[in-house]
């Protein structure tokens, strides 16, 4: 993989040299044994972060984690991280979503973790999740949670209409037609027309590869057959009035959910938490099923985040100890479960997550969501890569979608324009790009 300034390997050498100087000048521990616990600063916006920090502090004597709530990453949190590193005031550990990891690496904001023994966690993760943090032969973050796509549906209304969750996208259309015929004021589902992550996940599921660095250049292709088949499917059923195309969890969408005018959602485990906040009185009425597929069982990923250590972190060893605990401890799962339905990326924590989540969240009880999500996570294609700046890339895709999705051919044309714009932007920044 080649960036505009240096290769991943050169980047790793710089990070290793920096780490050596830090250890030589500061010492690994960062404070003497008689000075009390080492303070580690943790920046995040994700639900459950405060609770995990509190539980860690209650069970550890030598490290104290100070949690700071920051804006969501694309809402200003990532800019805050970049600025802190550049100003020499980096926190010790930060949340970074999977799509943004390559940008954090190319901009030298986070450091490789290989020297901290991260490789021994490899077997606990699905291949695709590990691939999201392993770039150019080095690992730059610890997968924290993941978001395999699932199908959440109003089980009570499906029973009332005598319909089953669709297993293929053709069945999805057939079911949508039946819903519209029997309930003219309702649709089967709502497609978020300003949700770039959702569309990327649907393309991922279909077998697309928007970015590919296997030949040491940035290959960009959001107009491949898989992406366009997916886009045309949604353009057609939106155009036929079988699904809504509008922002999810906006006022109209919440009302549609509440009144049974939108019966299902293309979702991920974290979305059950949103439903419990926006339509709490619908608890007990939902079911979970695999996402409809094109050809066999597969899911895309729709969210999730990692824990990374910024360049210049004062206490990288202690930060890694906290990150490892979050990523591997059932205690961390138990701490977050009452406030978050996010799924841990570590497969070894599945049983603890299922138990804690079902005990803590009435919205999940009886849905089968944990089991469906586990099967979905195991089916995600492993070859997906993200581009070198997905914060900017997602912003442009949202702009393209907002102006066209809902019209005939709107999503397809948005992906075509986004492809051209992405290639232009990367070339302007000096990347070696092939389209």
CSV table of C-alpha atoms in Angstrom, one decimal:
chain,number,residue,atom,x,y,z
A,1,UNK,CA,0.0,0.0,0.0
A,2,UNK,CA,1.6,3.3,-1.0
A,3,UNK,CA,0.6,6.7,0.3
A,4,UNK,CA,1.6,10.1,-1.0
A,5,UNK,CA,4.5,10.4,1.4
A,6,UNK,CA,5.7,7.0,2.6
A,7,UNK,CA,4.9,3.3,2.6
A,8,UNK,CA,3.3,1.4,5.5
A,9,UNK,CA,6.7,-0.1,6.2
A,10,UNK,CA,8.5,3.3,6.4
A,11,UNK,CA,5.6,4.4,8.6
A,12,UNK,CA,6.2,1.5,11.0
A,13,UNK,CA,10.0,2.2,11.2
A,14,UNK,CA,9.2,5.8,12.2
A,15,UNK,CA,6.7,4.6,14.9
A,16,UNK,CA,9.2,2.0,16.2
A,17,UNK,CA,11.9,4.6,16.5
A,18,UNK,CA,9.6,7.0,18.3
A,19,UNK,CA,8.5,4.3,20.7
A,20,UNK,CA,12.1,3.5,21.5
A,21,UNK,CA,13.0,7.1,22.3
A,22,UNK,CA,9.9,7.4,24.5
A,23,UNK,CA,10.8,4.3,26.5
A,24,UNK,CA,14.3,5.4,26.9
A,25,UNK,CA,13.4,8.9,28.1
A,26,UNK,CA,10.3,8.2,30.2
A,27,UNK,CA,10.5,4.6,31.3
A,28,UNK,CA,7.7,2.1,30.5
A,29,UNK,CA,5.7,2.7,33.6
A,30,UNK,CA,5.5,6.4,33.4
A,31,UNK,CA,5.6,6.8,37.2
A,32,UNK,CA,7.4,5.3,40.1
A,33,UNK,CA,5.9,2.5,42.2
A,34,UNK,CA,5.5,4.9,45.2
A,35,UNK,CA,3.7,7.6,43.1
A,36,UNK,CA,0.4,5.8,42.9
A,37,UNK,CA,-1.4,4.5,39.9
A,38,UNK,CA,-0.5,5.7,36.4
A,39,UNK,CA,-3.3,7.8,34.9
A,40,UNK,CA,-4.4,6.9,31.4
A,41,UNK,CA,-6.6,9.2,29.4
A,42,UNK,CA,-9.3,7.7,27.3
A,43,UNK,CA,-11.3,9.6,24.6
A,44,UNK,CA,-14.5,8.2,23.2
A,45,UNK,CA,-18.1,8.9,22.4
A,46,UNK,CA,-19.5,5.4,22.3
A,47,UNK,CA,-22.1,4.1,24.7
A,48,UNK,CA,-20.7,2.1,27.6
A,49,UNK,CA,-17.2,3.8,27.5
A,50,UNK,CA,-17.7,5.5,30.9
A,51,UNK,CA,-19.0,2.4,32.4
A,52,UNK,CA,-16.1,0.3,31.2
A,53,UNK,CA,-13.6,2.8,32.5
A,54,UNK,CA,-15.3,2.8,35.9
A,55,UNK,CA,-15.3,-1.0,36.1
A,56,UNK,CA,-11.6,-1.1,35.1
A,57,UNK,CA,-10.7,1.4,37.8
A,58,UNK,CA,-12.7,-0.6,40.4
A,59,UNK,CA,-10.7,-3.8,39.5
A,60,UNK,CA,-7.2,-2.4,38.9
A,61,UNK,CA,-4.9,-0.7,41.4
A,62,UNK,CA,-1.9,0.3,39.2
A,63,UNK,CA,-3.7,2.1,36.4
A,64,UNK,CA,-6.4,4.7,36.7
A,65,UNK,CA,-8.4,5.5,33.5
A,66,UNK,CA,-9.8,9.0,33.1
A,67,UNK,CA,-12.6,9.0,30.6
A,68,UNK,CA,-13.3,12.1,28.5
A,69,UNK,CA,-16.5,12.2,26.4
A,70,UNK,CA,-15.8,13.8,23.0
A,71,UNK,CA,-18.1,14.4,20.0
A,72,UNK,CA,-18.8,11.5,17.7
A,73,UNK,CA,-15.8,10.9,15.4
A,74,UNK,CA,-17.2,12.4,12.2
A,75,UNK,CA,-19.0,15.1,14.3
A,76,UNK,CA,-15.7,16.7,15.5
A,77,UNK,CA,-14.1,13.9,17.6
A,78,UNK,CA,-11.6,12.9,15.0
A,79,UNK,CA,-10.5,16.5,14.4
A,80,UNK,CA,-10.0,16.8,18.1
A,81,UNK,CA,-7.7,13.7,18.1
A,82,UNK,CA,-5.7,15.0,15.1
A,83,UNK,CA,-5.2,18.4,16.7
A,84,UNK,CA,-4.2,16.9,20.0
A,85,UNK,CA,-1.5,14.7,18.5
A,86,UNK,CA,-0.2,17.6,16.4
A,87,UNK,CA,-0.1,19.8,19.4
A,88,UNK,CA,1.8,17.3,21.5
A,89,UNK,CA,-1.1,16.7,23.8
A,90,UNK,CA,-2.3,13.3,22.8
A,91,UNK,CA,-4.5,11.2,25.0
A,92,UNK,CA,-3.4,7.6,25.7
A,93,UNK,CA,-6.1,5.6,24.1
A,94,UNK,CA,-8.9,6.6,21.6
A,95,UNK,CA,-11.9,5.1,19.9
A,96,UNK,CA,-11.5,4.9,16.1
A,97,UNK,CA,-14.1,3.4,13.8
A,98,UNK,CA,-13.0,0.9,11.2
A,99,UNK,CA,-13.4,3.1,8.2
A,100,UNK,CA,-11.1,5.8,9.6
A,101,UNK,CA,-8.2,3.5,10.7
A,102,UNK,CA,-6.3,3.9,7.3
A,103,UNK,CA,-6.5,7.7,7.5
A,104,UNK,CA,-5.2,7.7,11.1
A,105,UNK,CA,-2.3,5.6,9.9
A,106,UNK,CA,-1.5,7.6,6.7
A,107,UNK,CA,-1.6,10.8,8.8
A,108,UNK,CA,0.6,9.3,11.5
A,109,UNK,CA,-1.9,9.9,14.2
A,110,UNK,CA,-1.8,6.3,15.8
A,111,UNK,CA,1.1,4.0,16.4
A,112,UNK,CA,1.5,0.3,15.5
A,113,UNK,CA,0.8,-2.1,18.4
A,114,UNK,CA,3.0,-5.0,17.4
A,115,UNK,CA,5.6,-4.3,20.1
A,116,UNK,CA,2.8,-4.4,22.7
A,117,UNK,CA,2.0,-8.1,22.0
A,118,UNK,CA,-1.2,-7.5,20.1
A,119,UNK,CA,-0.5,-10.4,17.8
A,120,UNK,CA,-1.6,-12.9,20.5
A,121,UNK,CA,-5.2,-11.6,20.2
A,122,UNK,CA,-5.4,-12.5,16.5
A,123,UNK,CA,-7.2,-15.8,16.8
A,124,UNK,CA,-10.1,-14.3,18.9
A,125,UNK,CA,-11.4,-12.3,15.9
A,126,UNK,CA,-13.1,-13.0,12.6
A,127,UNK,CA,-10.7,-12.6,9.7
A,128,UNK,CA,-12.5,-9.6,8.3
A,129,UNK,CA,-12.4,-7.7,11.6
A,130,UNK,CA,-8.7,-8.3,12.1
A,131,UNK,CA,-8.1,-7.2,8.5
A,132,UNK,CA,-9.6,-3.8,9.3
A,133,UNK,CA,-6.8,-3.0,11.8
A,134,UNK,CA,-3.8,-4.9,10.1
A,135,UNK,CA,-2.4,-2.7,7.4
A,136,UNK,CA,0.8,-3.4,5.5
A,137,UNK,CA,1.8,-6.2,7.9
A,138,UNK,CA,1.4,-4.2,11.1
A,139,UNK,CA,-1.5,-3.9,13.5
A,140,UNK,CA,-2.6,-0.4,14.4
A,141,UNK,CA,-5.6,-0.9,16.7
A,142,UNK,CA,-7.5,-3.5,18.7
A,143,UNK,CA,-11.0,-4.4,17.4
A,144,UNK,CA,-13.4,-3.4,20.2
A,145,UNK,CA,-16.9,-4.0,18.7
A,146,UNK,CA,-18.4,-5.0,15.4
A,147,UNK,CA,-21.6,-4.5,13.6
A,148,UNK,CA,-22.6,-7.4,11.3
A,149,UNK,CA,-25.8,-6.6,9.4
A,150,UNK,CA,-29.0,-8.2,10.5
A,151,UNK,CA,-32.7,-7.8,9.8
A,152,UNK,CA,-34.8,-6.4,12.7
A,153,UNK,CA,-38.6,-6.7,12.1
A,154,UNK,CA,-41.8,-6.2,13.9
A,155,UNK,CA,-42.6,-9.8,14.8
A,156,UNK,CA,-46.1,-9.0,16.0
A,157,UNK,CA,-47.0,-7.3,12.7
A,158,UNK,CA,-45.4,-10.0,10.6
A,159,UNK,CA,-47.5,-12.6,12.5
A,160,UNK,CA,-50.6,-10.4,12.0
A,161,UNK,CA,-50.0,-10.3,8.2
A,162,UNK,CA,-48.9,-13.9,8.0
A,163,UNK,CA,-45.5,-13.2,6.6
A,164,UNK,CA,-42.0,-14.5,7.3
A,165,UNK,CA,-38.7,-12.6,7.3
A,166,UNK,CA,-37.3,-12.7,3.7
A,167,UNK,CA,-34.2,-14.8,3.2
A,168,UNK,CA,-33.2,-13.3,-0.2
A,169,UNK,CA,-33.5,-9.8,-1.7
A,170,UNK,CA,-36.1,-11.1,-4.2
A,171,UNK,CA,-38.1,-12.3,-1.3
A,172,UNK,CA,-37.6,-8.9,0.3
A,173,UNK,CA,-39.3,-7.3,-2.7
A,174,UNK,CA,-42.1,-9.9,-2.8
A,175,UNK,CA,-42.7,-9.3,0.9
A,176,UNK,CA,-42.7,-5.5,0.4
A,177,UNK,CA,-45.3,-5.9,-2.3
A,178,UNK,CA,-47.5,-7.9,0.0
A,179,UNK,CA,-47.2,-5.4,2.8
A,180,UNK,CA,-48.1,-2.6,0.5
A,181,UNK,CA,-51.1,-4.5,-0.9
A,182,UNK,CA,-52.5,-5.4,2.5
A,183,UNK,CA,-51.6,-2.2,4.3
A,184,UNK,CA,-51.4,0.7,1.8
A,185,UNK,CA,-50.2,3.2,4.5
A,186,UNK,CA,-47.2,1.0,5.4
A,187,UNK,CA,-43.9,-0.1,3.9
A,188,UNK,CA,-41.7,-3.0,4.7
A,189,UNK,CA,-38.7,-0.9,5.6
A,190,UNK,CA,-36.9,2.4,5.4
A,191,UNK,CA,-33.6,2.9,3.6
A,192,UNK,CA,-31.5,5.7,5.2
A,193,UNK,CA,-30.9,8.0,2.3
A,194,UNK,CA,-28.1,9.9,4.2
A,195,UNK,CA,-26.4,6.8,5.7
A,196,UNK,CA,-23.1,6.2,3.8
A,197,UNK,CA,-22.1,3.4,6.2
A,198,UNK,CA,-25.4,1.5,5.5
A,199,UNK,CA,-24.8,1.7,1.7
A,200,UNK,CA,-21.2,0.6,2.1
A,201,UNK,CA,-22.3,-2.3,4.2
A,202,UNK,CA,-24.9,-3.4,1.6
A,203,UNK,CA,-22.2,-3.2,-1.1
A,204,UNK,CA,-19.8,-5.2,1.1
A,205,UNK,CA,-22.5,-7.9,1.5
A,206,UNK,CA,-23.0,-8.0,-2.2
A,207,UNK,CA,-19.4,-8.8,-2.8
A,208,UNK,CA,-18.1,-5.4,-3.8
A,209,UNK,CA,-14.6,-4.1,-3.1
A,210,UNK,CA,-14.6,-0.3,-3.2
A,211,UNK,CA,-10.9,-0.1,-2.5
A,212,UNK,CA,-8.1,-2.6,-3.1
A,213,UNK,CA,-4.4,-2.1,-2.3
A,214,UNK,CA,-3.1,-5.6,-3.2
A,215,UNK,CA,-1.0,-4.2,-6.1
A,216,UNK,CA,0.5,-1.4,-3.9
A,217,UNK,CA,-1.7,1.3,-5.5
A,218,UNK,CA,-5.1,2.6,-4.5
A,219,UNK,CA,-7.6,0.9,-6.7
A,220,UNK,CA,-11.1,2.5,-6.4
A,221,UNK,CA,-14.2,0.9,-7.8
A,222,UNK,CA,-17.7,1.7,-6.4
A,223,UNK,CA,-19.3,1.0,-9.8
A,224,UNK,CA,-18.5,-2.7,-10.1
A,225,UNK,CA,-21.2,-5.2,-10.9
A,226,UNK,CA,-22.0,-6.0,-7.2
A,227,UNK,CA,-22.3,-2.4,-6.2
A,228,UNK,CA,-24.5,-1.5,-9.2
A,229,UNK,CA,-26.7,-4.6,-8.8
A,230,UNK,CA,-27.3,-3.5,-5.2
A,231,UNK,CA,-28.0,0.1,-6.2
A,232,UNK,CA,-30.4,-0.8,-8.9
A,233,UNK,CA,-32.3,-3.0,-6.6
A,234,UNK,CA,-32.9,-0.2,-4.1
A,235,UNK,CA,-33.6,2.4,-6.8
A,236,UNK,CA,-36.3,0.2,-8.3
A,237,UNK,CA,-38.1,-0.7,-5.0
A,238,UNK,CA,-37.9,2.9,-3.8
A,239,UNK,CA,-39.2,4.1,-7.2
A,240,UNK,CA,-42.1,1.6,-6.9
A,241,UNK,CA,-43.0,3.0,-3.5
A,242,UNK,CA,-42.3,-0.3,-1.7
A,243,UNK,CA,-39.8,1.2,0.8
A,244,UNK,CA,-39.2,4.7,2.1
A,245,UNK,CA,-36.0,6.6,1.5
A,246,UNK,CA,-35.4,9.1,4.2
A,247,UNK,CA,-33.2,9.7,7.3
A,248,UNK,CA,-33.6,7.0,9.9
A,249,UNK,CA,-34.6,8.0,13.4
A,250,UNK,CA,-35.7,11.4,12.2
A,251,UNK,CA,-39.1,12.5,13.4
A,252,UNK,CA,-41.1,11.0,10.5
A,253,UNK,CA,-39.2,7.6,10.7
A,254,UNK,CA,-39.8,7.4,14.5
A,255,UNK,CA,-43.5,8.1,14.0
A,256,UNK,CA,-43.6,5.4,11.3
A,257,UNK,CA,-42.0,2.9,13.6
A,258,UNK,CA,-44.3,3.8,16.4
A,259,UNK,CA,-47.4,3.5,14.4
A,260,UNK,CA,-46.4,0.4,12.5
A,261,UNK,CA,-46.0,2.1,9.1
A,262,UNK,CA,-42.4,0.9,8.8
A,263,UNK,CA,-42.1,-2.8,9.7
A,264,UNK,CA,-38.4,-3.6,9.6
A,265,UNK,CA,-34.9,-2.2,9.6
A,266,UNK,CA,-31.6,-3.2,7.9
A,267,UNK,CA,-29.7,-3.0,11.1
A,268,UNK,CA,-26.7,-4.1,13.3
A,269,UNK,CA,-26.7,-5.1,17.0
A,270,UNK,CA,-26.1,-1.5,18.1
A,271,UNK,CA,-29.3,-0.4,16.5
A,272,UNK,CA,-31.4,-2.2,19.1
A,273,UNK,CA,-30.1,0.4,21.5
A,274,UNK,CA,-31.4,3.2,19.3
A,275,UNK,CA,-34.8,1.5,19.1
A,276,UNK,CA,-35.0,1.2,22.8
A,277,UNK,CA,-34.4,4.9,23.2
A,278,UNK,CA,-36.6,6.2,20.4
A,279,UNK,CA,-39.6,3.7,20.6
A,280,UNK,CA,-39.2,2.2,24.1
A,281,UNK,CA,-42.8,1.0,24.3
A,282,UNK,CA,-42.3,-1.4,21.4
A,283,UNK,CA,-40.0,-3.6,23.5
A,284,UNK,CA,-41.1,-7.3,23.1
A,285,UNK,CA,-42.5,-6.8,19.6
A,286,UNK,CA,-39.3,-7.3,17.6
A,287,UNK,CA,-37.5,-10.2,16.1
A,288,UNK,CA,-34.1,-10.7,14.5
A,289,UNK,CA,-33.3,-12.6,11.3
A,290,UNK,CA,-30.4,-12.9,8.9
A,291,UNK,CA,-30.1,-10.1,6.4
A,292,UNK,CA,-31.6,-11.1,3.0
A,293,UNK,CA,-28.8,-12.2,0.7
A,294,UNK,CA,-28.0,-12.2,-3.0
A,295,UNK,CA,-26.3,-15.6,-3.3
A,296,UNK,CA,-26.0,-17.7,-0.2
A,297,UNK,CA,-25.5,-16.5,3.4
A,298,UNK,CA,-23.5,-13.3,3.9
A,299,UNK,CA,-23.6,-10.1,5.8
A,300,UNK,CA,-21.8,-6.8,5.4
A,301,UNK,CA,-20.5,-4.8,8.4
A,302,UNK,CA,-22.4,-1.6,9.5
A,303,UNK,CA,-20.4,0.1,12.2
A,304,UNK,CA,-18.1,-0.9,15.0
A,305,UNK,CA,-14.9,0.6,16.4
A,306,UNK,CA,-11.4,-0.1,17.6
A,307,UNK,CA,-9.1,1.1,20.4
A,308,UNK,CA,-5.9,2.8,19.2
A,309,UNK,CA,-2.9,4.4,20.9
A,310,UNK,CA,-2.0,7.8,19.4
A,311,UNK,CA,1.5,8.9,18.6
A,312,UNK,CA,2.9,10.8,21.5
A,313,UNK,CA,0.7,9.0,24.1
A,314,UNK,CA,2.4,9.4,27.5
A,315,UNK,CA,1.6,5.9,28.8
A,316,UNK,CA,1.4,3.5,25.8
A,317,UNK,CA,2.0,0.3,27.9
A,318,UNK,CA,-0.7,1.1,30.3
A,319,UNK,CA,-3.0,2.2,27.5
A,320,UNK,CA,-2.5,-1.1,25.9
A,321,UNK,CA,-3.3,-2.9,29.1
A,322,UNK,CA,-6.7,-1.0,29.3
A,323,UNK,CA,-7.4,-1.7,25.6
A,324,UNK,CA,-6.6,-5.4,26.0
A,325,UNK,CA,-9.0,-5.5,29.0
A,326,UNK,CA,-11.8,-3.9,27.1
A,327,UNK,CA,-11.3,-6.2,24.2
A,328,UNK,CA,-11.0,-9.5,26.2
A,329,UNK,CA,-12.7,-9.2,29.6
A,330,UNK,CA,-16.2,-10.5,30.3
A,331,UNK,CA,-16.2,-7.8,33.0
A,332,UNK,CA,-16.0,-5.1,30.3
A,333,UNK,CA,-19.0,-6.7,28.6
A,334,UNK,CA,-21.0,-6.7,31.8
A,335,UNK,CA,-20.2,-3.1,32.4
A,336,UNK,CA,-21.4,-1.9,29.0
A,337,UNK,CA,-24.5,-4.1,28.6
A,338,UNK,CA,-27.0,-2.0,30.6
A,339,UNK,CA,-26.4,1.0,28.3
A,340,UNK,CA,-25.2,-0.4,24.9
A,341,UNK,CA,-26.2,-3.3,22.6
A,342,UNK,CA,-22.9,-3.1,20.7
A,343,UNK,CA,-21.5,-6.5,19.9
A,344,UNK,CA,-17.9,-7.3,21.1
A,345,UNK,CA,-15.6,-8.1,18.2
A,346,UNK,CA,-13.8,-10.8,20.2
A,347,UNK,CA,-15.7,-14.0,19.5
A,348,UNK,CA,-14.6,-15.4,22.9
A,349,UNK,CA,-16.8,-12.9,24.6
A,350,UNK,CA,-20.0,-13.9,22.7
A,351,UNK,CA,-21.5,-16.1,25.5
A,352,UNK,CA,-20.9,-13.3,28.1
A,353,UNK,CA,-22.4,-10.7,25.8
A,354,UNK,CA,-25.5,-12.8,25.1
A,355,UNK,CA,-26.1,-13.4,28.8
A,356,UNK,CA,-25.4,-9.9,30.0
A,357,UNK,CA,-27.4,-8.3,27.1
A,358,UNK,CA,-30.5,-10.4,27.5
A,359,UNK,CA,-30.5,-9.8,31.2
A,360,UNK,CA,-30.0,-6.0,30.9
A,361,UNK,CA,-32.1,-5.0,27.9
A,362,UNK,CA,-35.8,-5.9,27.5
A,363,UNK,CA,-35.5,-4.9,23.8
A,364,UNK,CA,-33.2,-7.8,23.1
A,365,UNK,CA,-35.0,-10.4,25.2
A,366,UNK,CA,-36.7,-13.0,23.0
A,367,UNK,CA,-35.5,-11.6,19.7
A,368,UNK,CA,-32.7,-14.0,19.0
A,369,UNK,CA,-30.5,-11.1,18.1
A,370,UNK,CA,-27.3,-12.4,19.8
A,371,UNK,CA,-27.4,-15.7,17.9
A,372,UNK,CA,-28.3,-14.1,14.6
A,373,UNK,CA,-25.5,-11.5,15.0
A,374,UNK,CA,-22.9,-14.2,15.7
A,375,UNK,CA,-23.8,-16.1,12.6
A,376,UNK,CA,-23.8,-12.9,10.6
A,377,UNK,CA,-20.3,-12.0,11.9
A,378,UNK,CA,-19.0,-15.3,10.8
A,379,UNK,CA,-20.3,-14.7,7.2
A,380,UNK,CA,-18.8,-11.2,6.5
A,381,UNK,CA,-16.5,-11.3,3.4
A,382,UNK,CA,-12.9,-10.7,4.5
A,383,UNK,CA,-11.6,-8.8,1.5
A,384,UNK,CA,-13.2,-5.4,2.1
A,385,UNK,CA,-10.8,-2.4,2.5
A,386,UNK,CA,-11.5,1.2,3.3
A,387,UNK,CA,-10.0,4.2,1.6
A,388,UNK,CA,-7.3,6.5,2.9
A,389,UNK,CA,-9.8,9.2,4.1
A,390,UNK,CA,-13.3,7.9,4.7
A,391,UNK,CA,-14.4,10.8,6.9
A,392,UNK,CA,-14.2,13.0,3.8
A,393,UNK,CA,-15.3,10.1,1.6
A,394,UNK,CA,-18.4,9.4,3.6
A,395,UNK,CA,-19.3,13.1,3.7
A,396,UNK,CA,-19.2,13.3,-0.1
A,397,UNK,CA,-21.2,10.1,-0.4
A,398,UNK,CA,-23.9,11.5,1.9
A,399,UNK,CA,-24.0,14.6,-0.2
A,400,UNK,CA,-24.4,12.6,-3.4
A,401,UNK,CA,-27.1,10.4,-1.9
A,402,UNK,CA,-29.1,13.2,-0.4
A,403,UNK,CA,-29.5,14.9,-3.8
A,404,UNK,CA,-30.5,11.8,-5.7
A,405,UNK,CA,-31.7,8.8,-3.7
A,406,UNK,CA,-35.5,8.6,-4.1
A,407,UNK,CA,-35.3,9.4,-7.8
A,408,UNK,CA,-35.2,6.8,-10.5
A,409,UNK,CA,-31.6,5.6,-10.8
A,410,UNK,CA,-30.6,7.8,-7.9
A,411,UNK,CA,-28.4,5.5,-5.9
A,412,UNK,CA,-26.7,4.2,-9.0
A,413,UNK,CA,-25.9,7.7,-10.2
A,414,UNK,CA,-24.7,8.7,-6.7
A,415,UNK,CA,-22.2,5.8,-6.7
A,416,UNK,CA,-21.0,6.8,-10.1
A,417,UNK,CA,-20.4,10.4,-9.1
A,418,UNK,CA,-18.8,9.3,-5.9
A,419,UNK,CA,-16.4,7.0,-7.8
A,420,UNK,CA,-15.2,9.9,-10.0
A,421,UNK,CA,-14.9,12.3,-7.1
A,422,UNK,CA,-13.0,9.9,-5.0
A,423,UNK,CA,-10.4,9.2,-7.7
A,424,UNK,CA,-10.0,12.9,-8.3
A,425,UNK,CA,-9.6,13.7,-4.6
A,426,UNK,CA,-7.0,11.0,-4.1
A,427,UNK,CA,-5.0,12.1,-7.1
A,428,UNK,CA,-5.0,15.7,-6.0
A,429,UNK,CA,-3.6,14.5,-2.7
A,430,UNK,CA,-0.8,12.7,-4.4
A,431,UNK,CA,-1.9,9.1,-4.0
A,432,UNK,CA,-1.1,6.6,-6.8
A,433,UNK,CA,-4.6,5.7,-7.9
A,434,UNK,CA,-6.1,3.2,-10.4
A,435,UNK,CA,-9.8,3.3,-11.3
